[in-house]
Coordinates of C-alpha atoms in Angstrom, one line a residue:
Chain T
M242 CA 113.7 48.6 97.3
M243 CA 114.3 52.1 96.1
T244 CA 111.9 51.6 93.2
S245 CA 109.1 50.1 95.3
S246 CA 106.1 52.2 96.0
Y247 CA 106.2 54.6 98.9
S248 CA 103.4 53.4 101.1
N249 CA 103.4 56.2 103.8
S250 CA 100.8 59.0 103.5
P251 CA 101.9 61.8 101.2
C252 CA 103.6 64.9 102.8
A253 CA 101.5 68.0 103.2
A254 CA 103.1 69.5 100.0
C255 CA 102.4 66.6 97.7
K256 CA 98.9 66.3 99.2
F257 CA 98.3 70.0 98.5
L258 CA 99.8 69.7 95.0
R259 CA 97.9 66.5 94.4
R260 CA 101.0 64.6 93.3
K261 CA 102.7 61.4 94.2
C262 CA 105.0 61.7 97.2
N263 CA 108.2 59.8 96.4
Q264 CA 110.9 58.7 98.8
D265 CA 113.1 61.5 97.4
C266 CA 110.5 64.2 97.8
I267 CA 112.4 67.4 98.7
F268 CA 109.4 68.7 100.8
A269 CA 108.5 65.5 102.8
P270 CA 111.0 65.9 105.7
Y271 CA 109.8 69.5 106.4
F272 CA 106.1 69.4 105.6
P273 CA 104.6 66.5 107.5
P274 CA 101.0 65.7 106.6
E275 CA 99.7 66.8 110.0
E276 CA 100.8 70.4 109.3
P277 CA 98.9 71.2 106.1
K278 CA 98.8 75.0 106.9
K279 CA 102.6 75.3 106.9
F280 CA 102.8 74.3 103.2
A281 CA 99.6 76.1 102.2
N282 CA 101.1 79.3 103.6
V283 CA 104.6 79.1 101.9
H284 CA 102.9 78.0 98.7
K285 CA 100.6 81.0 98.7
V286 CA 103.4 83.5 99.5
F287 CA 106.5 82.1 97.7
G288 CA 105.1 79.4 95.4
A289 CA 106.0 75.7 95.5
S290 CA 108.6 75.9 92.8
N291 CA 110.5 78.8 94.5
V292 CA 110.5 76.8 97.8
S293 CA 111.8 73.7 96.0
K294 CA 114.5 75.7 94.2
L295 CA 115.6 77.3 97.5
L296 CA 115.7 73.9 99.3
N297 CA 118.0 72.6 96.5
E298 CA 120.3 75.6 96.8
V299 CA 121.0 75.3 100.5
L300 CA 122.9 72.5 102.2
P301 CA 120.8 69.6 103.5
H302 CA 121.4 70.4 107.2
Q303 CA 120.2 74.0 106.5
R304 CA 116.9 72.9 105.0
E305 CA 114.9 72.7 108.2
D306 CA 115.9 76.3 109.2
T307 CA 115.2 77.5 105.7
V308 CA 111.6 76.0 105.7
N309 CA 110.9 77.3 109.2
S310 CA 112.0 80.9 108.3
L311 CA 110.0 80.7 105.1
A312 CA 106.9 79.5 107.1
Y313 CA 107.4 82.3 109.6
E314 CA 107.6 84.9 106.8
A315 CA 104.7 83.5 104.9
E316 CA 102.4 83.5 108.0
A317 CA 103.4 87.1 108.8
R318 CA 102.6 88.1 105.2
I319 CA 99.2 86.4 105.3
K320 CA 98.4 88.1 108.6
D321 CA 99.7 91.5 107.4
P322 CA 99.7 91.6 103.6
V323 CA 101.2 95.1 103.5
Y324 CA 104.2 94.8 105.9
G325 CA 104.6 91.1 106.6
C326 CA 107.4 90.4 109.0
V327 CA 109.0 93.7 108.0
G328 CA 106.4 95.2 110.4
F329 CA 108.0 93.2 113.3
I330 CA 111.4 94.5 112.3
S331 CA 110.2 98.1 112.4
G332 CA 108.6 97.5 115.8
L333 CA 111.6 95.8 117.3
Q334 CA 113.9 98.7 116.0
R335 CA 111.6 101.2 117.7
Q336 CA 111.6 99.3 120.9
L337 CA 115.4 99.0 120.8
L338 CA 115.7 102.8 120.3
G339 CA 113.4 103.5 123.2
L340 CA 115.2 101.1 125.5
Q341 CA 118.6 102.5 124.5
K342 CA 117.3 106.0 125.3
E343 CA 116.0 104.8 128.7
L344 CA 119.3 103.1 129.5
D345 CA 121.3 106.3 128.5
A346 CA 119.0 108.3 130.8
T347 CA 119.4 105.8 133.7
N348 CA 123.2 105.7 133.3
A349 CA 123.3 109.5 133.2
D350 CA 121.4 109.5 136.5
L351 CA 123.7 106.9 138.0
I352 CA 126.7 109.1 137.0
Q353 CA 125.1 112.1 138.7
F354 CA 124.7 110.0 141.8
T355 CA 128.3 108.7 141.7
I356 CA 129.8 112.2 141.2
Q357 CA 127.6 114.4 143.3
G358 CA 126.1 112.0 145.8
S359 CA 122.4 111.3 146.3
S360 CA 121.6 114.7 147.9
S361 CA 122.0 116.7 144.7
L362 CA 120.3 114.2 142.3
G363 CA 117.1 115.4 140.7
L364 CA 114.8 112.5 141.2
G365 CA 111.9 114.3 139.6
H366 CA 111.5 112.0 136.7
V367 CA 111.6 108.7 138.6
D368 CA 108.1 107.2 138.6
Y369 CA 107.4 105.2 141.8
S370 CA 103.6 105.2 141.2
N371 CA 103.2 101.5 140.5
G372 CA 105.6 100.2 143.0
F373 CA 108.5 99.8 140.6
Y374 CA 111.1 102.3 139.7
N375 CA 110.2 103.0 136.1
Y376 CA 112.0 105.5 134.0
P377 CA 109.6 107.4 131.9
S378 CA 111.1 107.9 128.4
N379 CA 110.3 109.2 125.0
F380 CA 109.5 105.6 124.0
E381 CA 108.0 105.8 120.6
Q382 CA 105.2 103.3 120.1
Chain U
M47 CA 93.2 108.3 74.8
M48 CA 93.1 105.2 77.1
T49 CA 93.5 102.9 74.1
S50 CA 96.4 104.8 72.5
S51 CA 99.8 103.3 72.7
Y52 CA 101.9 103.9 75.9
S53 CA 105.0 105.5 74.6
N54 CA 107.1 105.7 77.9
S55 CA 109.8 103.1 78.4
P56 CA 108.4 99.9 80.0
C57 CA 108.6 99.5 83.8
A58 CA 111.3 97.2 85.3
A59 CA 108.8 94.4 85.7
C60 CA 107.6 94.4 82.1
K61 CA 111.1 94.8 80.8
F62 CA 112.1 91.8 82.9
L63 CA 109.1 89.8 81.8
R64 CA 109.5 90.9 78.2
R65 CA 105.9 92.1 77.9
K66 CA 104.2 95.3 76.8
C67 CA 103.9 97.8 79.6
N68 CA 100.3 99.3 79.5
Q69 CA 99.0 102.4 81.2
D70 CA 97.1 100.1 83.7
C71 CA 100.2 98.0 84.5
I72 CA 100.0 97.1 88.2
F73 CA 103.8 97.1 88.6
A74 CA 104.7 100.3 86.8
P75 CA 104.2 102.8 89.6
Y76 CA 106.4 100.8 92.0
F77 CA 109.1 99.3 89.7
P78 CA 110.6 102.2 87.7
P79 CA 112.9 101.1 84.9
E80 CA 115.9 102.6 86.7
E81 CA 115.6 100.1 89.5
P82 CA 115.8 96.7 87.7
K83 CA 117.2 94.9 90.7
K84 CA 114.2 95.6 92.8
F85 CA 111.9 93.7 90.5
A86 CA 114.4 90.9 89.8
N87 CA 114.7 90.3 93.5
V88 CA 110.9 90.1 94.3
H89 CA 110.5 88.0 91.1
K90 CA 113.1 85.5 92.2
V91 CA 111.8 85.1 95.8
F92 CA 108.0 85.6 95.5
G93 CA 107.3 85.2 91.8
A94 CA 105.7 87.9 89.6
S95 CA 102.2 86.5 89.8
N96 CA 102.2 86.3 93.6
V97 CA 103.4 90.0 93.7
S98 CA 100.7 91.0 91.2
K99 CA 98.0 89.1 93.2
L100 CA 99.1 90.7 96.5
L101 CA 99.1 94.2 94.9
N102 CA 95.5 93.6 93.8
E103 CA 94.5 92.4 97.2
V104 CA 95.7 95.5 99.1
L105 CA 94.3 99.0 98.8
P106 CA 95.9 101.3 96.2
H107 CA 97.5 103.6 98.9
Q108 CA 99.0 100.5 100.6
R109 CA 100.8 99.3 97.4
E110 CA 104.0 101.3 97.7
D111 CA 104.6 100.0 101.3
T112 CA 103.7 96.5 100.2
V113 CA 106.2 96.6 97.4
N114 CA 108.9 98.1 99.6
S115 CA 108.4 95.4 102.3
L116 CA 108.5 92.7 99.7
A117 CA 111.7 94.1 98.2
Y118 CA 113.2 94.3 101.6
E119 CA 112.3 90.6 102.4
A120 CA 113.5 89.5 98.9
E121 CA 116.9 91.2 99.2
A122 CA 117.4 89.7 102.7
R123 CA 116.5 86.2 101.4
I124 CA 118.9 86.5 98.5
K125 CA 121.7 87.6 100.9
D126 CA 120.8 84.9 103.4
P127 CA 118.9 82.0 101.8
V128 CA 118.5 80.1 105.1
Y129 CA 117.2 82.8 107.4
G130 CA 116.3 85.8 105.2
C131 CA 115.0 88.7 107.2
V132 CA 114.0 86.3 110.0
G133 CA 117.7 86.4 110.9
F134 CA 117.3 90.2 111.5
I135 CA 114.3 89.5 113.8
S136 CA 116.3 87.0 115.9
G137 CA 119.2 89.4 116.1
L138 CA 117.0 92.3 117.2
Q139 CA 115.2 90.1 119.8
R140 CA 118.6 89.1 121.3
Q141 CA 119.7 92.8 121.4
L142 CA 116.4 93.8 123.0
L143 CA 116.8 91.1 125.7
G144 CA 120.4 92.1 126.4
L145 CA 119.4 95.8 126.7
Q146 CA 116.5 95.0 129.0
K147 CA 118.8 93.0 131.3
E148 CA 121.2 96.0 131.3
L149 CA 118.5 98.4 132.1
D150 CA 117.2 96.2 134.9
A151 CA 120.7 96.0 136.4
T152 CA 121.2 99.8 136.1
N153 CA 117.8 100.5 137.6
A154 CA 118.6 98.0 140.5
D155 CA 121.8 99.9 141.1
L156 CA 120.0 103.2 141.1
I157 CA 117.5 101.9 143.6
Q158 CA 120.4 100.8 145.8
F159 CA 121.8 104.3 145.6
T160 CA 118.5 105.9 146.4
I161 CA 117.8 103.7 149.4
Q162 CA 121.3 103.3 150.9
G163 CA 123.2 106.3 149.6
S164 CA 126.3 106.2 147.5
S165 CA 128.6 105.0 150.4
S166 CA 127.1 101.5 150.5
L167 CA 126.8 100.9 146.8
G168 CA 129.0 98.2 145.4
L169 CA 130.4 99.9 142.2
G170 CA 132.6 96.9 141.4
H171 CA 130.9 96.2 138.1
V172 CA 130.8 99.7 136.7
D173 CA 133.4 99.9 133.9
Y174 CA 135.1 103.3 133.6
S175 CA 137.9 102.1 131.4
N176 CA 137.0 103.7 128.2
G177 CA 135.8 107.1 129.5
F178 CA 132.2 106.1 129.5
Y179 CA 130.2 104.4 132.3
N180 CA 129.4 101.1 130.6
Y181 CA 127.5 98.5 132.4
P182 CA 128.9 95.1 131.6
S183 CA 126.0 92.7 131.1
N184 CA 125.3 89.1 130.1
F185 CA 124.6 90.5 126.6
E186 CA 124.1 87.5 124.3
Q187 CA 125.6 88.1 120.9

């Protein structure tokens, strides 16, 4: 039975590469024919042979996560050829820094409140304008 | 002068690929010979021809950032073949969520203080144990 022809439609990778999709195709479980873009993207950014090499290097149960992270990186690189998903990392790091500053400022105010009581707290920089208590910060965008 | 031989030592890419490094080499400005690992990494993960194609697609002033983001992604993928730098993104997103929860809780306490005064605030969950006012949170690690 193993040598009989594989009658299902070829996976997205084999269709893209115009080759026969065998039962032992390394791509087939992760690149179903109904998601042609997923393979096209990783092929464009990493190359089919690099993807195949990587899939053979990781453990079988890690292959799905590997393909999904490659697909994510590839899509990001196609959308932003200069920074790819490294642009997301920079943005998240900036947001994290901004939020940490905001938390430090809020904690510092809370300490003031705890030590001195509400009467002596400078509430000048609390912004009530939109109905929420937003702490303005030096949030870098 | 443009056709004279290029006497400097070949860039890391040409050295790696064992080819002649010409004055118009697309890799040379970004892969100096003293950083051989940088090219070896992007070559392993993306392939030399994909890198070259990408460099030709972006504007000349964007090429340095492009190479550096590729080198960052490549290094991350070599260190973590399953998640690459997508693992950093997940980690940063978790940290951001945790910090946002912490900030929301701190702001809620501050509002309590402002409205009810310090006497009625439940300070039970402020942790003074290490000399800092840390707000315990449901921070997901």
